[in-house]
XYZ file of C-alpha atoms in Angstrom:
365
model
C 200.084 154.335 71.853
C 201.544 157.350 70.190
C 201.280 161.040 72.176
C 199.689 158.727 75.127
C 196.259 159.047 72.859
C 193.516 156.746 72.388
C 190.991 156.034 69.878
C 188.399 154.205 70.590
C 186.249 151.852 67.981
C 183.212 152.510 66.917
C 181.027 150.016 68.992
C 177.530 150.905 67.861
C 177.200 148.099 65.323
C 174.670 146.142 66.541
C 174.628 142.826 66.463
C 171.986 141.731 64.338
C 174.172 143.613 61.399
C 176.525 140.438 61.923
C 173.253 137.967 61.291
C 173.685 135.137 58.181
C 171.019 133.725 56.084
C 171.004 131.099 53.600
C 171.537 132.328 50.150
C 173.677 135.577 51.071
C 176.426 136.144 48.457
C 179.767 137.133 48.815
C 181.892 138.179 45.909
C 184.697 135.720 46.024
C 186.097 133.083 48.836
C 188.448 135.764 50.210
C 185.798 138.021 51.221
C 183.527 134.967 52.483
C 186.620 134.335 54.538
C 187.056 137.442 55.457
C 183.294 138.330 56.743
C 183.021 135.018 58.893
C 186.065 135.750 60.730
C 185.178 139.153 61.196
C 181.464 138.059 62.666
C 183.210 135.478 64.938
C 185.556 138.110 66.392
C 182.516 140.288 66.785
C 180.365 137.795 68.286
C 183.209 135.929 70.505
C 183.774 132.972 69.017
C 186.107 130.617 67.737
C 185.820 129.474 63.734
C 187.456 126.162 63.085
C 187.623 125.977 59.196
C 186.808 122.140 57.891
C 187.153 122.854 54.690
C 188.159 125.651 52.267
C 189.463 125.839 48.437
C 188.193 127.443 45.559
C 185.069 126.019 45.205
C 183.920 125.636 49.121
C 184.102 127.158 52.255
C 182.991 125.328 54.703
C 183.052 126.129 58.790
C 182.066 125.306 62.712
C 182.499 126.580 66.065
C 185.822 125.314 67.298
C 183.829 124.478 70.917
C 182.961 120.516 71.035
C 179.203 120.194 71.007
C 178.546 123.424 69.093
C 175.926 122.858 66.582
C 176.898 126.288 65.133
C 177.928 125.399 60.937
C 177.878 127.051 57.994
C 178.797 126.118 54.493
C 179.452 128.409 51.665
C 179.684 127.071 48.037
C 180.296 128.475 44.757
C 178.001 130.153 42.580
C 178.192 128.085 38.839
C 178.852 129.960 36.308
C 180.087 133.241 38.163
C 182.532 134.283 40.475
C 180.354 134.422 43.969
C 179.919 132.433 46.407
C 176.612 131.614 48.526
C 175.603 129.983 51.913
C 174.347 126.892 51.221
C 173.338 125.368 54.592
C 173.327 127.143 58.174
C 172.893 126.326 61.047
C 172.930 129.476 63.281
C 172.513 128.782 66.452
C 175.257 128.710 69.704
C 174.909 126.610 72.281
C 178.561 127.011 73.955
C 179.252 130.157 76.262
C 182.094 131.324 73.489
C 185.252 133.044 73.916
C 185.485 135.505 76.710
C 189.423 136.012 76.825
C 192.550 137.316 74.738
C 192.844 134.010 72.766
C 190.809 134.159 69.873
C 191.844 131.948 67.212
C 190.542 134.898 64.273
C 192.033 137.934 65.828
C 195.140 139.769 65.577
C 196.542 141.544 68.517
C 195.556 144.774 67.293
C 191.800 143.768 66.599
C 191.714 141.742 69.990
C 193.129 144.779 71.839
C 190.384 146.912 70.231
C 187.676 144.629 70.619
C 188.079 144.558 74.607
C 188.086 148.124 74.670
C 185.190 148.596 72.645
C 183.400 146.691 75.459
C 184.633 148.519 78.431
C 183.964 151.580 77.127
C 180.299 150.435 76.322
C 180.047 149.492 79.864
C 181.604 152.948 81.115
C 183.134 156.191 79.022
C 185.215 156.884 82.643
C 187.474 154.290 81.665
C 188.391 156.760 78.526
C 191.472 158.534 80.623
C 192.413 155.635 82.219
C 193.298 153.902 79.363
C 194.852 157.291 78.299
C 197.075 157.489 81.662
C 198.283 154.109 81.313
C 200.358 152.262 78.815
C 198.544 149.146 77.457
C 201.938 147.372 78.945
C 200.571 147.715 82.266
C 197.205 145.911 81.218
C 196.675 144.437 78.129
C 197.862 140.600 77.827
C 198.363 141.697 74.295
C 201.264 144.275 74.866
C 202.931 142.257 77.922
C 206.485 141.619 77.709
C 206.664 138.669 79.619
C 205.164 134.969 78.945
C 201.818 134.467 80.649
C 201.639 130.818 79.898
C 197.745 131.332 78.979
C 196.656 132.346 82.825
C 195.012 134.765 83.953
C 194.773 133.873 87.550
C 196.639 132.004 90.570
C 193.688 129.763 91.523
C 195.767 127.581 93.464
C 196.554 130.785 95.926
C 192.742 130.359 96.184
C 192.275 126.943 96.942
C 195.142 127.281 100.046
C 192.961 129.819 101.271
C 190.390 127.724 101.425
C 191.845 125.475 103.348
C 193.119 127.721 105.967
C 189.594 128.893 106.217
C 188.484 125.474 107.322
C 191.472 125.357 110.181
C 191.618 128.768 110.817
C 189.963 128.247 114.147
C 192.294 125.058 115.551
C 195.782 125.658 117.130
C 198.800 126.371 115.455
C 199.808 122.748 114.999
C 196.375 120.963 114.401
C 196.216 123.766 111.322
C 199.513 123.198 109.931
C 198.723 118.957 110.233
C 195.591 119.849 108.420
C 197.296 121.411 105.554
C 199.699 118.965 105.406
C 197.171 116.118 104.877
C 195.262 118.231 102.276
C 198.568 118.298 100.175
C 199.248 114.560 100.599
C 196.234 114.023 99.298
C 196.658 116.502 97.003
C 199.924 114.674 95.682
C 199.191 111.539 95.696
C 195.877 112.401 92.928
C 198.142 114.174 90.611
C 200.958 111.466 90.872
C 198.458 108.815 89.870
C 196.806 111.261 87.009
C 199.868 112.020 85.484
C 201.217 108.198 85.491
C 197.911 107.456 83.572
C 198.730 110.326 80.543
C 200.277 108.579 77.524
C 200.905 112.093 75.443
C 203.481 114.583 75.553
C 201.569 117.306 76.717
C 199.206 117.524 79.342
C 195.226 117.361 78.454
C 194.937 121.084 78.714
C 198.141 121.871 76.294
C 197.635 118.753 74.004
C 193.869 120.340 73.614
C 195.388 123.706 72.506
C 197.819 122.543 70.223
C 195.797 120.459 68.357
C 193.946 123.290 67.458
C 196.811 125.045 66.105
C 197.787 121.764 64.413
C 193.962 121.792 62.699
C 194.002 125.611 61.753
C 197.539 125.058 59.988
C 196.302 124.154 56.507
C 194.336 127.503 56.148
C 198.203 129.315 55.708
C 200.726 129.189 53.073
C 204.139 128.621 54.284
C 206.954 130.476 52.557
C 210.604 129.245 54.294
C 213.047 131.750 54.270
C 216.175 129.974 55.955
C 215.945 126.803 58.113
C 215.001 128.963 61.332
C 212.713 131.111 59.480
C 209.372 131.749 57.995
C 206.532 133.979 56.264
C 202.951 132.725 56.845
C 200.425 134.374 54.212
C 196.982 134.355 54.562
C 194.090 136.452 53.308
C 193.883 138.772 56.031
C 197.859 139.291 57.162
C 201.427 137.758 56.921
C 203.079 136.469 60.405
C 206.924 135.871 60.735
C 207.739 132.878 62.838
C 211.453 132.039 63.739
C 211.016 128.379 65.089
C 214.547 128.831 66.918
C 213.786 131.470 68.813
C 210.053 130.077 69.542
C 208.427 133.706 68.311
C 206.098 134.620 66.430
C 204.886 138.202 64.641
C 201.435 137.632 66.315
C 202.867 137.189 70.081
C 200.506 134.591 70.669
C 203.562 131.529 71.155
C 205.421 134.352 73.087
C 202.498 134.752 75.343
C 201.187 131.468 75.702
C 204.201 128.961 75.436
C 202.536 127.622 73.208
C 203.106 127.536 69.067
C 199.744 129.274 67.569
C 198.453 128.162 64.289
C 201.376 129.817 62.102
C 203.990 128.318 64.358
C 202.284 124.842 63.849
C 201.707 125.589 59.917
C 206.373 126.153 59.583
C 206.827 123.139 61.841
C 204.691 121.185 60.161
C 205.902 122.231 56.372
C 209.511 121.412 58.173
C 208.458 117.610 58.963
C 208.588 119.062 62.767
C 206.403 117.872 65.897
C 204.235 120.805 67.337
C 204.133 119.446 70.464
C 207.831 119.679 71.189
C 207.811 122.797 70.582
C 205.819 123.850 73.779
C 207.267 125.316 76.893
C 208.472 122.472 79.148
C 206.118 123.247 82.120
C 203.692 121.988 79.638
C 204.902 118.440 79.374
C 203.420 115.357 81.447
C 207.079 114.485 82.139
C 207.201 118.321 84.029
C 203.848 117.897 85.455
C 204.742 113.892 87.234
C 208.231 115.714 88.254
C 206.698 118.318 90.007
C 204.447 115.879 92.088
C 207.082 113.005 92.181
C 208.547 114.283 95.671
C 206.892 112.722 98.906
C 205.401 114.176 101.889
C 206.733 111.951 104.518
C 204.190 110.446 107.293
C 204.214 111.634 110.534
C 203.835 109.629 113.628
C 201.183 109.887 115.660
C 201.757 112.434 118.710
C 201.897 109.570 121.216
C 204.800 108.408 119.653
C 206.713 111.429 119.317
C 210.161 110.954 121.490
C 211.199 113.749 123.591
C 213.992 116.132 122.365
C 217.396 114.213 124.340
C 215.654 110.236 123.965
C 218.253 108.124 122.635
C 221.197 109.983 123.487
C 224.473 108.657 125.450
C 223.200 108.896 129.299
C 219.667 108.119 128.528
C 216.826 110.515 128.379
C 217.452 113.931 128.967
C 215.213 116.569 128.661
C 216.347 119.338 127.303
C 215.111 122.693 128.217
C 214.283 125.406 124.993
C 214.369 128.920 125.274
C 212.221 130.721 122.440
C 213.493 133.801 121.697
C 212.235 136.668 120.157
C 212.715 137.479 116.915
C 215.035 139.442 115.421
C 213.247 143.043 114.398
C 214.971 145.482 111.740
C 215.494 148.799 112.991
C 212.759 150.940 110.667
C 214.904 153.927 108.726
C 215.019 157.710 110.149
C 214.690 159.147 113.415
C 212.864 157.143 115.973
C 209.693 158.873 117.530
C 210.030 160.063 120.993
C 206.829 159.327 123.243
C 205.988 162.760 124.501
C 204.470 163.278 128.495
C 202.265 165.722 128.670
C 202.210 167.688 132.081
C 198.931 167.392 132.574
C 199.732 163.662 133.138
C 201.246 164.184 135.986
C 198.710 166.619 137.711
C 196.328 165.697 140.422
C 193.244 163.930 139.123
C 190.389 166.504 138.180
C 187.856 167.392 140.602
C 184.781 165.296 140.009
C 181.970 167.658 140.106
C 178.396 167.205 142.243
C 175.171 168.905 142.019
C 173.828 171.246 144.931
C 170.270 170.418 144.183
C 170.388 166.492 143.000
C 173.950 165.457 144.922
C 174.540 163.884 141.363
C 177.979 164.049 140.322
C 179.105 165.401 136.819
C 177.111 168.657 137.019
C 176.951 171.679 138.267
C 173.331 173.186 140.439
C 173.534 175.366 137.306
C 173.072 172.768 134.510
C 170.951 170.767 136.315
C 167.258 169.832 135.209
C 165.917 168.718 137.854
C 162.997 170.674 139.005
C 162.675 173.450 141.667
């Protein structure tokens, strides 16, 4: 953001302007290309291509279920193309994040300004105040591993909401139970996945994997590679796991381009991924047990089974230790008057109420 400016899209396309109909034209496959992408970044939603060469274009919405499809054929005789059969219609809640399959970081970055700034024009300085490090997934420097929230920081508060009532111990046993549970499900899940990836990743990357054909793959040394397509060129350097478009860096995950140089390189995908991402990480990080606990009747007391038999043995709890805050401590300050004799308490001449004078008071004559 150069000079800490901003300029912000021009969001008052509307969005029947993005409507298709059977028989529009486009001049060649490019711009059909082109114009479908551009509608699905406009209307959020992913386009998976089926099928696309010089004589057909033909496309659906990545989301399973989708009825939405179009398919574009050549013209005979001249150079355009035309939509041949439509269907229109979306029946999936589309793509509501920074992940769109179409969109380059620039044009995803825009688009989710454009609609803030449709919802307020106050958010105009903020976004001029702040870089777009501090809050665009976009421009982060670090590896967000596609989340956008801690939900599990949500779930332990629910269960300390259900215990937050008992005592100290009966709370912590209830937590404790929650994650055994909790354990033992994912233990058994992840013994019953056969793939390399978990469901989630596997999902993602098979996407990439299906989007891959649409690029042509130009290797420039073993590690390296230029990935051309008719809107932009991508560098990915499969070494280093990055890619021009950010999305592997962000995600963990290799995005289409990264799939389309593995692939051309007789490479798995999947391998590729961040190693959180595996089912091997996912049954290692619930392979540990949480060990039973005896009931309390059975709990020995502290000293039973030592030399000499039982003895108890007395605890003393201290407090604990406190960090002397920086600077000057505050001195409590005694105000004379503290020390006085108690104020006179005040009664009435007339009423022989106290806290008023025969001056204030309202009582009648």
């Amino acid at each position: 953001m150069a000079d800490r400016a901003l300029i912000v899209p021009d969001t008052s396309l509307a969005l029947s302007e993005h409507a298709l109909a059977i028989g529009q034209e486009f001049p060649n496959v490019e711009t059909c290309r082109r114009t479908l992408k551009d509608i699905a970044i406009a209307l959020h939603f992913d386009l998976r291509i089926v099928k696309s060469d010089r004589s057909r274009f033909i496309a659906k919405c990545s989301k399973a279920g989708c009825p939405w499809r179009v398919h574009v054929a050549k013209c005979p005789g001249v150079p355009t193309f035309s939509i041949r059969t439509l269907h229109g219609e979306h029946t999936c809640e589309g793509v509501h994040n920074l992940h769109h399959q179409q969109a380059s970081v620039a044009a995803e970055f825009e688009s989710k300004i454009a609609e803030m700034v449709e919802i307020s024009q106050d958010v105009i300085p903020w976004f001029q105040d702040f870089s777009p490090q501090l809050w665009a997934v976009a421009y982060f420097e670090g590896m967000r591993f596609g989340h956008f929230t801690l939900g599990v920081t949500e779930l332990l508060y629910n269960w300390a909401l259900e215990c937050h009532e008992l005592p100290i111990v009966q709370m912590m046993e209830h937590i404790r139970l929650q994650l055994t549970s909790w354990f033992n499900n994912r233990r058994e899940i992840g013994m019953s996945w056969t793939s390399i990836l978990v469901p989630s990743a596997e999902k993602r990357v098979l996407e990439a994997i299906a989007d891959a054909p649409c690029y042509q793959v130009l290797r420039a040394n073993e590690v390296e590679f230029e990935i051309v397509s008719t809107e932009r060129t991508n560098i990915v350097d499969i070494s280093s796991r990055v890619c021009s478009c950010r999305r592997w860096q962000l995600n963990g995950l290799p995005c289409a381009h990264a799939a389309a140089a593995l692939i051309s390189c007789g490479q798995n995908a999947h391998v590729f991924a961040e190693p959180c991402f595996t089912v091997a990480r996912y049954r290692e990080t619930y392979s540990e047990m949480i060990n039973p606990i005896l009931d309390k009747s059975q709990w020995r007391e502290l000293g039973e089974g030592t030399e000499g038999g039982v003895a108890r043995v007395d605890i003393s709890i201290r407090p604990p230790k406190t960090r002397r805050p920086p600077g000057r401590p505050k001195k409590k300050v005694l105000r004379v008057e503290n020390f006085k004799r108690p104020k006179r308490v005040v009664q009435c001449g007339r009423c022989h109420m106290l806290g008023h004078s025969q001056k204030k008071c309202t009582m009648p004559n």
